[in-house]
Tab-separated table of C-alpha atoms in Angstrom:
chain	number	residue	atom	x	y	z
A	898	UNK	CA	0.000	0.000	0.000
A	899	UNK	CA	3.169	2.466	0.587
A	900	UNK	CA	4.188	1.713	-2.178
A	901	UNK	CA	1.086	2.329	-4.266
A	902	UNK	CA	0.817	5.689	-2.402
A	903	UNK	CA	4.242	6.699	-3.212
A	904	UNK	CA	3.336	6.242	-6.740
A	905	UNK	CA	0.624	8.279	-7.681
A	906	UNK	CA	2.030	10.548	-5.583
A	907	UNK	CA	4.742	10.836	-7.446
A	908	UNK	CA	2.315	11.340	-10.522
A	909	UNK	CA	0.569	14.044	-8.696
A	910	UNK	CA	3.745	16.344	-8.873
A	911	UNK	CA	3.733	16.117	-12.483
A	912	UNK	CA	0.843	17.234	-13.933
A	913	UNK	CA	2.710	19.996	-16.177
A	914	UNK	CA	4.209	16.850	-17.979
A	915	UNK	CA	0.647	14.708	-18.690
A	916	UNK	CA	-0.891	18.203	-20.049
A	917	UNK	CA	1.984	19.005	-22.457
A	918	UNK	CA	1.640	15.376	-24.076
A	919	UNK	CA	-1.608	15.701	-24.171
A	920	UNK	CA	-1.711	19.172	-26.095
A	921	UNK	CA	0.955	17.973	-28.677
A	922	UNK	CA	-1.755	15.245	-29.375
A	923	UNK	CA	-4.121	17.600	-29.627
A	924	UNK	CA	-3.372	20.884	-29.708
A	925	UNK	CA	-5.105	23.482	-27.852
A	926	UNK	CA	-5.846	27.154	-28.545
A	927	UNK	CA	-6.650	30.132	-26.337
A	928	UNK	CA	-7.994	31.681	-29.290
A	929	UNK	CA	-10.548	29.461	-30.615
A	930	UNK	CA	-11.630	28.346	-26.524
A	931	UNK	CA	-11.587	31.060	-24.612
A	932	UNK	CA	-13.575	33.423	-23.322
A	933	UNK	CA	-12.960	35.889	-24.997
A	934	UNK	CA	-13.887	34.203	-28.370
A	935	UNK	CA	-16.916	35.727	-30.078
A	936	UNK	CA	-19.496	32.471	-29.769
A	937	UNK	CA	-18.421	32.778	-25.835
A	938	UNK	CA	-19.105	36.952	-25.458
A	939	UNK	CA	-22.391	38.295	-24.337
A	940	UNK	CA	-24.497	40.937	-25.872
A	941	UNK	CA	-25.295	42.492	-22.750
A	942	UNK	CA	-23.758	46.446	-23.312
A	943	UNK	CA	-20.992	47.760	-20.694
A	944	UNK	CA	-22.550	50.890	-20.615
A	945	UNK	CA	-25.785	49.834	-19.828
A	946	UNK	CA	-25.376	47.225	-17.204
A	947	UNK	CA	-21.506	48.247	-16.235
A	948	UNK	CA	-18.506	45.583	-15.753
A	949	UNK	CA	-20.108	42.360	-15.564
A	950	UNK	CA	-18.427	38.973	-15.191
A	951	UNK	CA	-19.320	37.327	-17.921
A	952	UNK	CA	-18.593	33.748	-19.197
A	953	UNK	CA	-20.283	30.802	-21.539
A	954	UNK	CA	-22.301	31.093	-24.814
A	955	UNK	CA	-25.722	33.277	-23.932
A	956	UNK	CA	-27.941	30.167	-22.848
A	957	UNK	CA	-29.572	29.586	-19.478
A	958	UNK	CA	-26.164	27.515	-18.265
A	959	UNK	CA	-24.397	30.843	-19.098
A	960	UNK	CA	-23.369	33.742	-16.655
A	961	UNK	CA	-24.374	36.864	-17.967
A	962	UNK	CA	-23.247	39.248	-15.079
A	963	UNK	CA	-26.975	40.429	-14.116
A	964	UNK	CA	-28.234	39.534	-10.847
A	965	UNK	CA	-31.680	40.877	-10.988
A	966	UNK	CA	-34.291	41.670	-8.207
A	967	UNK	CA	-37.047	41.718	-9.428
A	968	UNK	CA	-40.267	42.728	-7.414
A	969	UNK	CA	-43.791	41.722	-8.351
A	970	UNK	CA	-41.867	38.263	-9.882
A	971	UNK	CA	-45.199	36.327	-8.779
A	972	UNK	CA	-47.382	38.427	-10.547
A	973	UNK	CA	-48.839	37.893	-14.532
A	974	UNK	CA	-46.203	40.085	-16.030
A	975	UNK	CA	-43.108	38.598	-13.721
A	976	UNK	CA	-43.128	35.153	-14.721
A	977	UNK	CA	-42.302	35.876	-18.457
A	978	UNK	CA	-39.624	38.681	-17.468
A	979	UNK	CA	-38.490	35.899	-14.613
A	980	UNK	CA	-38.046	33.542	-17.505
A	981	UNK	CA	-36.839	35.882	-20.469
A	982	UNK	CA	-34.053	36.896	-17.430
A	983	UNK	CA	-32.731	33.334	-16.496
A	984	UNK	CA	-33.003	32.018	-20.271
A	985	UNK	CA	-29.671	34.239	-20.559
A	986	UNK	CA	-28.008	32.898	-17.284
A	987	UNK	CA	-28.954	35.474	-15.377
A	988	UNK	CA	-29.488	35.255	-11.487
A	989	UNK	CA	-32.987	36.091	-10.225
A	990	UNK	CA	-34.015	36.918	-6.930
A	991	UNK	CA	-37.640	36.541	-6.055
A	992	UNK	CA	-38.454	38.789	-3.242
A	993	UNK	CA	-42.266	37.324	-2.008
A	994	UNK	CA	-44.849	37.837	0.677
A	995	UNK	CA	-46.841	35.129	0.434
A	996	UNK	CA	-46.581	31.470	0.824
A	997	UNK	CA	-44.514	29.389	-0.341
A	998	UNK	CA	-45.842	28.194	-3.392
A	999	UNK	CA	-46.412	31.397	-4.619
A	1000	UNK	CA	-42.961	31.068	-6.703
A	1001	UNK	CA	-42.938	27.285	-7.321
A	1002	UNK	CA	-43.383	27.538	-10.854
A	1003	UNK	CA	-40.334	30.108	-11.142
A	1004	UNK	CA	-38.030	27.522	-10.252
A	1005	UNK	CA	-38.121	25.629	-13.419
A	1006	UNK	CA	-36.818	28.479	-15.631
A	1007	UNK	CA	-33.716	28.903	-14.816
A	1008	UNK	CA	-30.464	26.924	-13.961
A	1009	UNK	CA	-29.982	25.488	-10.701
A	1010	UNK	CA	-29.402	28.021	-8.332
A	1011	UNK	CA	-30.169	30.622	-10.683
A	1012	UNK	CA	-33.945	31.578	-9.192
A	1013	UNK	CA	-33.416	32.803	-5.790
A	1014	UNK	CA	-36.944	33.287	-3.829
A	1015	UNK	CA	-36.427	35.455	-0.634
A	1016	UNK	CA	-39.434	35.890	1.917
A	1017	UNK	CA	-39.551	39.802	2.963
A	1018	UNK	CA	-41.596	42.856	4.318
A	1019	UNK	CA	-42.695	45.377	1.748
A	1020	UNK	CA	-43.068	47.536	4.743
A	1021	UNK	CA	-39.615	46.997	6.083
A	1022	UNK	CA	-36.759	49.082	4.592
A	1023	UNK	CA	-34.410	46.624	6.117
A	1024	UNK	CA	-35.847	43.143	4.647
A	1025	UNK	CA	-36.559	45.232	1.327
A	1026	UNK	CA	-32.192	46.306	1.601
A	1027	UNK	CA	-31.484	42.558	1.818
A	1028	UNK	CA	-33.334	41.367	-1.358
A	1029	UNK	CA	-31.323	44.111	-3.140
A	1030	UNK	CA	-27.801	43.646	-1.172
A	1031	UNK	CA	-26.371	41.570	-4.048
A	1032	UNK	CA	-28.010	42.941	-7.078
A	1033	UNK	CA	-26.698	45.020	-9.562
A	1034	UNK	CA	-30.295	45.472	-11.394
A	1035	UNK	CA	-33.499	46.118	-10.098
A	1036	UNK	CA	-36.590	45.610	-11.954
A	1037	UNK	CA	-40.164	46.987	-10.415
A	1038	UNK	CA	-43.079	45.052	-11.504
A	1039	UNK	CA	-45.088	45.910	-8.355
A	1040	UNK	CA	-49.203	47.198	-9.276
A	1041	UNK	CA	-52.555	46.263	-8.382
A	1042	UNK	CA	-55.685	47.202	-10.433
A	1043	UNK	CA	-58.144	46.943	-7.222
A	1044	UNK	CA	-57.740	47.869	-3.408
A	1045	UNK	CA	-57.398	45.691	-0.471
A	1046	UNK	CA	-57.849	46.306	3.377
A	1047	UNK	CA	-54.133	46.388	3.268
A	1048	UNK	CA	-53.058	48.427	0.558
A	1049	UNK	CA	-54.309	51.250	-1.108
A	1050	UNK	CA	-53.093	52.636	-4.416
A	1051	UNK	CA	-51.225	55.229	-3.285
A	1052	UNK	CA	-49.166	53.275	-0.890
A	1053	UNK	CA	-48.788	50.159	-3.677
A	1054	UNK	CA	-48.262	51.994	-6.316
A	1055	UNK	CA	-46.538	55.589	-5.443
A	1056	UNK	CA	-45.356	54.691	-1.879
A	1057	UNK	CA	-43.470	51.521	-2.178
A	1058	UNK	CA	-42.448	52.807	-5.738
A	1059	UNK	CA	-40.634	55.840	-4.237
A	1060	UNK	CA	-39.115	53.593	-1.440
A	1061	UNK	CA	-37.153	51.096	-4.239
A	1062	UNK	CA	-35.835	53.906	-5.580
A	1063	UNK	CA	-34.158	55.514	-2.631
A	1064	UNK	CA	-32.522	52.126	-1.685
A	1065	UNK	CA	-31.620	51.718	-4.865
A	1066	UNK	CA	-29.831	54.882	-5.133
A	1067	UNK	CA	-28.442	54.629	-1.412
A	1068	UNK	CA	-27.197	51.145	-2.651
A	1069	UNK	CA	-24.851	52.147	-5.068
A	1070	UNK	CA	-23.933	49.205	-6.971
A	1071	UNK	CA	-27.661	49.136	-8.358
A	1072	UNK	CA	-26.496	50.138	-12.441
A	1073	UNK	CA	-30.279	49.295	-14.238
A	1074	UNK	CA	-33.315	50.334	-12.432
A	1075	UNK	CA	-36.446	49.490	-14.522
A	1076	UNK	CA	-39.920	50.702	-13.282
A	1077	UNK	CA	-43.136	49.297	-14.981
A	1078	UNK	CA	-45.861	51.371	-14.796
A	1079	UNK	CA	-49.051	51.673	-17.012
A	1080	UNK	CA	-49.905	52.897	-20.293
A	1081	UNK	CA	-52.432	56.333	-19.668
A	1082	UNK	CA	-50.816	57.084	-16.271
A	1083	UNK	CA	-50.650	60.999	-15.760
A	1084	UNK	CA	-51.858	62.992	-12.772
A	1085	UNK	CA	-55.028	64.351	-14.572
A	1086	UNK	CA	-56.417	60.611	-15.289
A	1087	UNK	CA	-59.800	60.004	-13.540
A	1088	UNK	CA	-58.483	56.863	-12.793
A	1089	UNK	CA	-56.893	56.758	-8.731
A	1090	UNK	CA	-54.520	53.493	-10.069
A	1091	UNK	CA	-53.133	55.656	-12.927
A	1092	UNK	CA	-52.601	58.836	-11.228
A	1093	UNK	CA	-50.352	56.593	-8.136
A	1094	UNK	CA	-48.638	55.470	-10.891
A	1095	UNK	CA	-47.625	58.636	-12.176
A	1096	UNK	CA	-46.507	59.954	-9.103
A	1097	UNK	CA	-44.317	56.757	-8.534
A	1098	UNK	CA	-42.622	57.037	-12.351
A	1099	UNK	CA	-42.608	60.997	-10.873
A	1100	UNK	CA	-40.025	59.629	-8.045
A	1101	UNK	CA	-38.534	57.173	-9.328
A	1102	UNK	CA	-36.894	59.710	-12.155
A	1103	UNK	CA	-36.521	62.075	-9.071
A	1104	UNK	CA	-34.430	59.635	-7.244
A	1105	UNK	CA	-32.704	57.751	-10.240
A	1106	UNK	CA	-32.574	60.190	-12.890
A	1107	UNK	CA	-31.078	57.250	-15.052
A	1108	UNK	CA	-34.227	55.009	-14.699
A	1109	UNK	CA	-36.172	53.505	-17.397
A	1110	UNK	CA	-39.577	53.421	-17.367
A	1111	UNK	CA	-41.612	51.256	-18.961
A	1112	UNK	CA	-45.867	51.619	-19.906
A	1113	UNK	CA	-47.596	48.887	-21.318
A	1114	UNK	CA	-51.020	49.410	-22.359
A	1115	UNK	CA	-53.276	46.099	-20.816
A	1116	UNK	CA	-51.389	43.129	-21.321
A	1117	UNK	CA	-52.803	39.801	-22.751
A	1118	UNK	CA	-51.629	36.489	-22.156
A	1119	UNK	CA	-52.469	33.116	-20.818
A	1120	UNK	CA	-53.189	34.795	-17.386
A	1121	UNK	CA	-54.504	37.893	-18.116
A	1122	UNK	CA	-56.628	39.795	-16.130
A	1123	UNK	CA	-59.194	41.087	-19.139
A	1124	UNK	CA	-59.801	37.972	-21.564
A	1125	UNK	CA	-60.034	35.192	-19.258
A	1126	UNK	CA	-62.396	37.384	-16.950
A	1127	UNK	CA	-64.591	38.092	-19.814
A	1128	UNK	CA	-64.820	34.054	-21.118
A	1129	UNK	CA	-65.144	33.377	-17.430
A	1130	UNK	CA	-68.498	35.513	-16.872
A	1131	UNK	CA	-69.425	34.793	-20.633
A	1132	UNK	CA	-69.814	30.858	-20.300
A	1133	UNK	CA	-71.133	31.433	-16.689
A	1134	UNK	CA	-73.892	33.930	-17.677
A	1135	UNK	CA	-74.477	33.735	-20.956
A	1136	UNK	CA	-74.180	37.217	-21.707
A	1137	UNK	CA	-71.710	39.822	-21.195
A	1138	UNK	CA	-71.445	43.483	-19.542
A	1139	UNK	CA	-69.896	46.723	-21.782
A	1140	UNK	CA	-69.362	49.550	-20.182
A	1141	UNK	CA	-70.530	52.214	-21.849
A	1142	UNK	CA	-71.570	51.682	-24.781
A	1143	UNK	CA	-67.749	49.776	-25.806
A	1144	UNK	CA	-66.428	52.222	-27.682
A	1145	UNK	CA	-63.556	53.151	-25.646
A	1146	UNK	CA	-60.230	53.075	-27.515
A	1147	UNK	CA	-57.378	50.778	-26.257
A	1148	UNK	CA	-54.634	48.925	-27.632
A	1149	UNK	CA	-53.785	45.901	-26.080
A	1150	UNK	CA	-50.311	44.447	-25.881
A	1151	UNK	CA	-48.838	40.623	-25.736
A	1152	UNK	CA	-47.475	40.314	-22.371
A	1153	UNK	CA	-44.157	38.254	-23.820
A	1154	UNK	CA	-43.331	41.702	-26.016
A	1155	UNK	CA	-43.775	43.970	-22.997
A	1156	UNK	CA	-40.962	40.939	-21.600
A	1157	UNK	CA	-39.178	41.103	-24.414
A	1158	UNK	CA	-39.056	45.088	-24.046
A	1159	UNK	CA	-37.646	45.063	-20.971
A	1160	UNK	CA	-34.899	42.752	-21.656
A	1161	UNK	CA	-33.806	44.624	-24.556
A	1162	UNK	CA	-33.441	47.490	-22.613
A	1163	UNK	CA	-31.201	46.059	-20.194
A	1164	UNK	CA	-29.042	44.723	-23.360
A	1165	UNK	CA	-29.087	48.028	-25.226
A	1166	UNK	CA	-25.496	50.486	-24.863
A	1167	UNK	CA	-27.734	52.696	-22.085
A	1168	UNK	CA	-29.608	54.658	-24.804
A	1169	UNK	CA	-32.405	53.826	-23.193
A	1170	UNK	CA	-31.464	54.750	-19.801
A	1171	UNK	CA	-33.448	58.079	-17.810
A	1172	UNK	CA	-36.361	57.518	-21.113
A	1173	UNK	CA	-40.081	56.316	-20.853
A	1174	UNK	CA	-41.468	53.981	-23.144
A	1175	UNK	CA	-44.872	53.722	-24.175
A	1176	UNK	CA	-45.983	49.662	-24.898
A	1177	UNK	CA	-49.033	49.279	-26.983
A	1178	UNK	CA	-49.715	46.708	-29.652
A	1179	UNK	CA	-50.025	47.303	-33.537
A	1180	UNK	CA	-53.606	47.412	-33.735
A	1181	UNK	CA	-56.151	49.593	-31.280
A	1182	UNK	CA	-59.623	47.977	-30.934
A	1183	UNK	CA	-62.423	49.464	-28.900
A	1184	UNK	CA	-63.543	47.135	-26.141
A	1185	UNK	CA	-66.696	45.498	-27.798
A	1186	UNK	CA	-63.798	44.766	-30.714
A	1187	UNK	CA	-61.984	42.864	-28.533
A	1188	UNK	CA	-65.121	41.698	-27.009
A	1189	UNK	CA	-66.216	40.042	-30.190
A	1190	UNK	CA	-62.906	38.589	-30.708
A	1191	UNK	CA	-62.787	36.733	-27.573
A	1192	UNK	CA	-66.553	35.221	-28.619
A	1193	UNK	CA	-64.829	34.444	-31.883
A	1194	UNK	CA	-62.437	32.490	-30.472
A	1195	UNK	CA	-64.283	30.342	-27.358
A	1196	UNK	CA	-67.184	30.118	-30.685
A	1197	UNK	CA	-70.147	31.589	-28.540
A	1198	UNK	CA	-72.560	33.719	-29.848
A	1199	UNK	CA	-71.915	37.319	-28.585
A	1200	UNK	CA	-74.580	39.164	-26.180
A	1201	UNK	CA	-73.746	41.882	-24.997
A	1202	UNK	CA	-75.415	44.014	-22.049
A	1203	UNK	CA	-74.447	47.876	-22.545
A	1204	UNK	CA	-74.431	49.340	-18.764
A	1205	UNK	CA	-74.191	52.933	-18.706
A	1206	UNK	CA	-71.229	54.806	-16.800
A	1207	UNK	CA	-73.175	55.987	-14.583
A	1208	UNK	CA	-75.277	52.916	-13.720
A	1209	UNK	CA	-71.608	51.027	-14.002
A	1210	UNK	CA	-70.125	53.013	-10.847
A	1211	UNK	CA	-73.296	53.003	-8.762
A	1212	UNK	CA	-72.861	49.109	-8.867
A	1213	UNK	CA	-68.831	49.085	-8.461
A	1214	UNK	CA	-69.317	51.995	-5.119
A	1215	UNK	CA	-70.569	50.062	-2.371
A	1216	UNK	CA	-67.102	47.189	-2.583
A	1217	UNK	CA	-64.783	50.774	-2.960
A	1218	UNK	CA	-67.241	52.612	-0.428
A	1219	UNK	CA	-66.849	49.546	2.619
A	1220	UNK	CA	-63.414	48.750	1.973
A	1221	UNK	CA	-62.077	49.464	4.965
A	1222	UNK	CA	-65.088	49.859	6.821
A	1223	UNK	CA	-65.998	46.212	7.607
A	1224	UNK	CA	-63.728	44.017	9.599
A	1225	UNK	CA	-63.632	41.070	7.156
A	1226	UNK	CA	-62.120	41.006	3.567
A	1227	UNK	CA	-64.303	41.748	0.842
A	1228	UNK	CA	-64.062	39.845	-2.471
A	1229	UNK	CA	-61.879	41.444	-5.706
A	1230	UNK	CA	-64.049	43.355	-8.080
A	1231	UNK	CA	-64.073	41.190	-11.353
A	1232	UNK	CA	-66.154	43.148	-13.871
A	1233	UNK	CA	-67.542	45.892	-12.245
A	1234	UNK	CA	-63.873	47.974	-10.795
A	1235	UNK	CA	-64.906	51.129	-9.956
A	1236	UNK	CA	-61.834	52.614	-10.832
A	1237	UNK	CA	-61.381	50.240	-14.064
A	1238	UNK	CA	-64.840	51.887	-14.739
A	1239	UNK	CA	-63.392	55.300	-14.699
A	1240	UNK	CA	-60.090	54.336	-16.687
A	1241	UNK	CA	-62.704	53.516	-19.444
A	1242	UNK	CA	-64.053	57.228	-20.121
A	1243	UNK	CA	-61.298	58.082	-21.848
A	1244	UNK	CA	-59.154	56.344	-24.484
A	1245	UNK	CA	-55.411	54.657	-23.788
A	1246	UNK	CA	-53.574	54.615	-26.666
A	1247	UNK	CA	-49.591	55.561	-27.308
A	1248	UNK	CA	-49.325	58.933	-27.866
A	1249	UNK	CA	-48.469	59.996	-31.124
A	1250	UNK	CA	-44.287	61.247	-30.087
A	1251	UNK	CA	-43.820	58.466	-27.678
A	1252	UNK	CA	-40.693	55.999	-27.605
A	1253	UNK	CA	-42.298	52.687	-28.646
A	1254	UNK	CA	-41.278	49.115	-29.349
A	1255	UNK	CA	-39.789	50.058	-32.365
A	1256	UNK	CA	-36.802	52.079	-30.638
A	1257	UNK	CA	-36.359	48.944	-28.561
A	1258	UNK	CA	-35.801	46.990	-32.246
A	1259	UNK	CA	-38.988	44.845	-31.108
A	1260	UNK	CA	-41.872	44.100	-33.522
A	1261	UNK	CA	-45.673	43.067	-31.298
A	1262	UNK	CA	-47.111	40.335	-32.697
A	1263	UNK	CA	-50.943	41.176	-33.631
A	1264	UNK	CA	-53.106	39.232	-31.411
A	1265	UNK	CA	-55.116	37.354	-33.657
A	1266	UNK	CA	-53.608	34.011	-33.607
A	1267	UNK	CA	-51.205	32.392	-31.087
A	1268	UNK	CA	-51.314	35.573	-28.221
A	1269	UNK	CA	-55.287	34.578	-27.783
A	1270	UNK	CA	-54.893	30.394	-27.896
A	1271	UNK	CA	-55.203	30.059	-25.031
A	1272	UNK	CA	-58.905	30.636	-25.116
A	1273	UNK	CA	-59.438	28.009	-26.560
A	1274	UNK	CA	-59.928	25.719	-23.458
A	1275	UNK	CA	-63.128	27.530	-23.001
A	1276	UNK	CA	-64.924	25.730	-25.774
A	1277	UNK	CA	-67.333	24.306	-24.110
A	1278	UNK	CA	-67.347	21.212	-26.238
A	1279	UNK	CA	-63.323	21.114	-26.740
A	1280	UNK	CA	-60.975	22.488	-29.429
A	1281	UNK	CA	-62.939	21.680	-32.506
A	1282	UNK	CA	-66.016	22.630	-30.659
A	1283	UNK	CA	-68.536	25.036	-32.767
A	1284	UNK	CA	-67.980	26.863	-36.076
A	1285	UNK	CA	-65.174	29.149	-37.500
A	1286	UNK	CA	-65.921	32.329	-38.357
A	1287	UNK	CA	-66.284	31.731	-42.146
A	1288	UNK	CA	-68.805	28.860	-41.210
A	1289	UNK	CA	-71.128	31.796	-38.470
A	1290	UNK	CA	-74.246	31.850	-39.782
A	1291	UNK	CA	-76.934	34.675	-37.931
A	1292	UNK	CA	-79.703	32.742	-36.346
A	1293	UNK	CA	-82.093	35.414	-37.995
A	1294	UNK	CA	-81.285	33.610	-41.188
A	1295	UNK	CA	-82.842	30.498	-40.796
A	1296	UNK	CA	-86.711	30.054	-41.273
């Protein structure tokens, strides 16, 4: 046994000699393996994102150099950015209040290790500094279209708002911050949502002049908070509510561009750094357009129940009016939001000088097709279920 342990010992102390026969068999070269080889280099800009440690090809085994916080990484919008994120080996953490299972499916996108979930305080400045301590980019997802007993509007949506900013500027190593607002935000809106969110894009270019902001009009996806609500009460009732008469303007966005918008801002040479961005999609439908398109696609005949704006808040008052007045929860509004309701008297639609998509090199898809599939599953007799629209026939036609 000495002996045997004298001789790889001996080969242990000359490992020099086993790698140069080795490389005259086949030879090696710095150039064509290393990292700084152009199939190895990442796209991510110096100037936006700073000196990053960077190594592999771009893929979710990769490093890219970002380690993100991003808050609101539960939410509808934060899963796609979560994934877009650790598809470039990135590092995400995933600050969360709730339980948890609330990031489960976060996990799976990246590499091991790569999604970080950390419980904390949204109230506390000093749980909030220790999901940041180790980022160099923070990314603000945080919104709420209704009101709880908790949290208001203004606290959600301006208040904590403000707060990331000022630790991210105290932090000093924070290089990207990226705040997501909403498209139609200003302080005249008649919306209470929209105006909070103006104030919080208000501080966080006060406190982080070099911010991006980003606005996306209302997002559609597989989770959405506008489609699926509308199938929902559509198969349940057999009829659905406009407000108004549905001939507010919007212009609805796929959620995986308004992902895709923020990446490429954080991969961009910092042109887009201290700007605002306005996110809508190609096309701008009223809402009984979109309204007919979602009957189109579940292939249920459309009826429609116009509610006036007036009528529309009187029903929506009562939830807003006892909100904090009785001592149990109440339920979340689903079609009748009072202050969705007043969002809808005017129309949200990119302004006409606004940075868009296309100075972010991103084309929307239309959402007619693959953006809307996933209505399908409420067919009520499954995917083949019920005629195309080239087959709809009126039921006036037949004798």
């Amino acid at each position: 046994m000495q002996a045997i342990s004298r001789r790889l010992g001996h080969q242990s102390l000359k490992p020099a000699a086993s790698l140069s026969s080795f490389k005259s068999i086949y030879p090696l070269s710095d150039h064509h393996y290393g990292a700084d080889h152009p199939r190895h280099a990442s796209s991510l800009a110096a100037k936006g994102v700073g000196h990053l440690i960077r190594k592999g090809t771009g893929g979710r085994s990769s490093v890219s150099g970002i380690v993100a916080t991003v808050f609101g990484a539960t939410g509808f919008l934060g899963r796609y950015v979560v994934q877009q994120l650790a598809k470039m080996g990135s590092q995400v953490l995933v600050p969360f209040r709730g339980s948890e299972d609330s990031h489960r499916h976060l996990k799976l996108m990246g590499d091991l290790g790569q999604i970080v979930p950390m419980k904390y305080n949204p109230r506390d400045e000093n749980s909030i500094k220790a999901v940041m301590a180790k980022a160099n980019v923070v990314i603000n997802l945080i919104g709420r279209d209704h009101e709880t007993r908790n949290y208001s509007f203004e606290e959600l949506n301006h208040g904590m708002t403000e707060q990331l900013a000022m630790i991210s500027n105290e932090h000093g190593g924070i290089m990207r911050f990226i705040q997501v607002s909403c498209l139609g935000a200003s302080a005249s809106s008649p919306s209470r949502m929209l105006r909070a969110k103006a104030a919080g894009e208000e501080a966080v270019l006060r406190e982080m002049p070099e911010a991006t902001v980003m606005k996306p009009a209302v997002m559609i996806g597989t989770e959405d908070r506008i489609l699926n609500r509308w199938a929902h009460f559509a198969k349940k009732y057999s009829f659905l509510p406009l407000i108004g008469d549905g001939s507010t303007k919007i212009q609805p966005v796929y959620v995986v561009d308004v992902a895709a918008a923020i990446i490429a801002a954080l991969k961009d040479d910092g042109s887009s750094m201290g700007k605002v961005y306005e996110l809508g999609g190609p096309e701008i439908f009223t809402v009984h357009e979109l309204a007919d398109l979602m009957h189109d696609v579940i292939r249920e005949w459309p009826r429609y129940v116009k509610v006036p704006f007036p009528i529309a808040k009187a029903l929506a008052t009562p939830r807003a009016v006892l909100i904090n007045k009785v001592p149990f929860p109440l339920p979340a509004p689903k079609i009748f939001n009072l202050d969705e309701i007043n969002a809808l008297t005017i129309d949200s639609v990119v302004s006409e000088n606004a940075l868009t998509f296309n100075d972010l090199g991103i084309v929307p898809h239309k959402l007619k097709g693959y953006p809307i599939e996933f209505l399908i599953s409420y067919r009520k007799g499954g995917p083949q279920f019920g005629s195309t629209i080239s087959e709809r026939v009126s039921p006036d036609s037949f004798p």
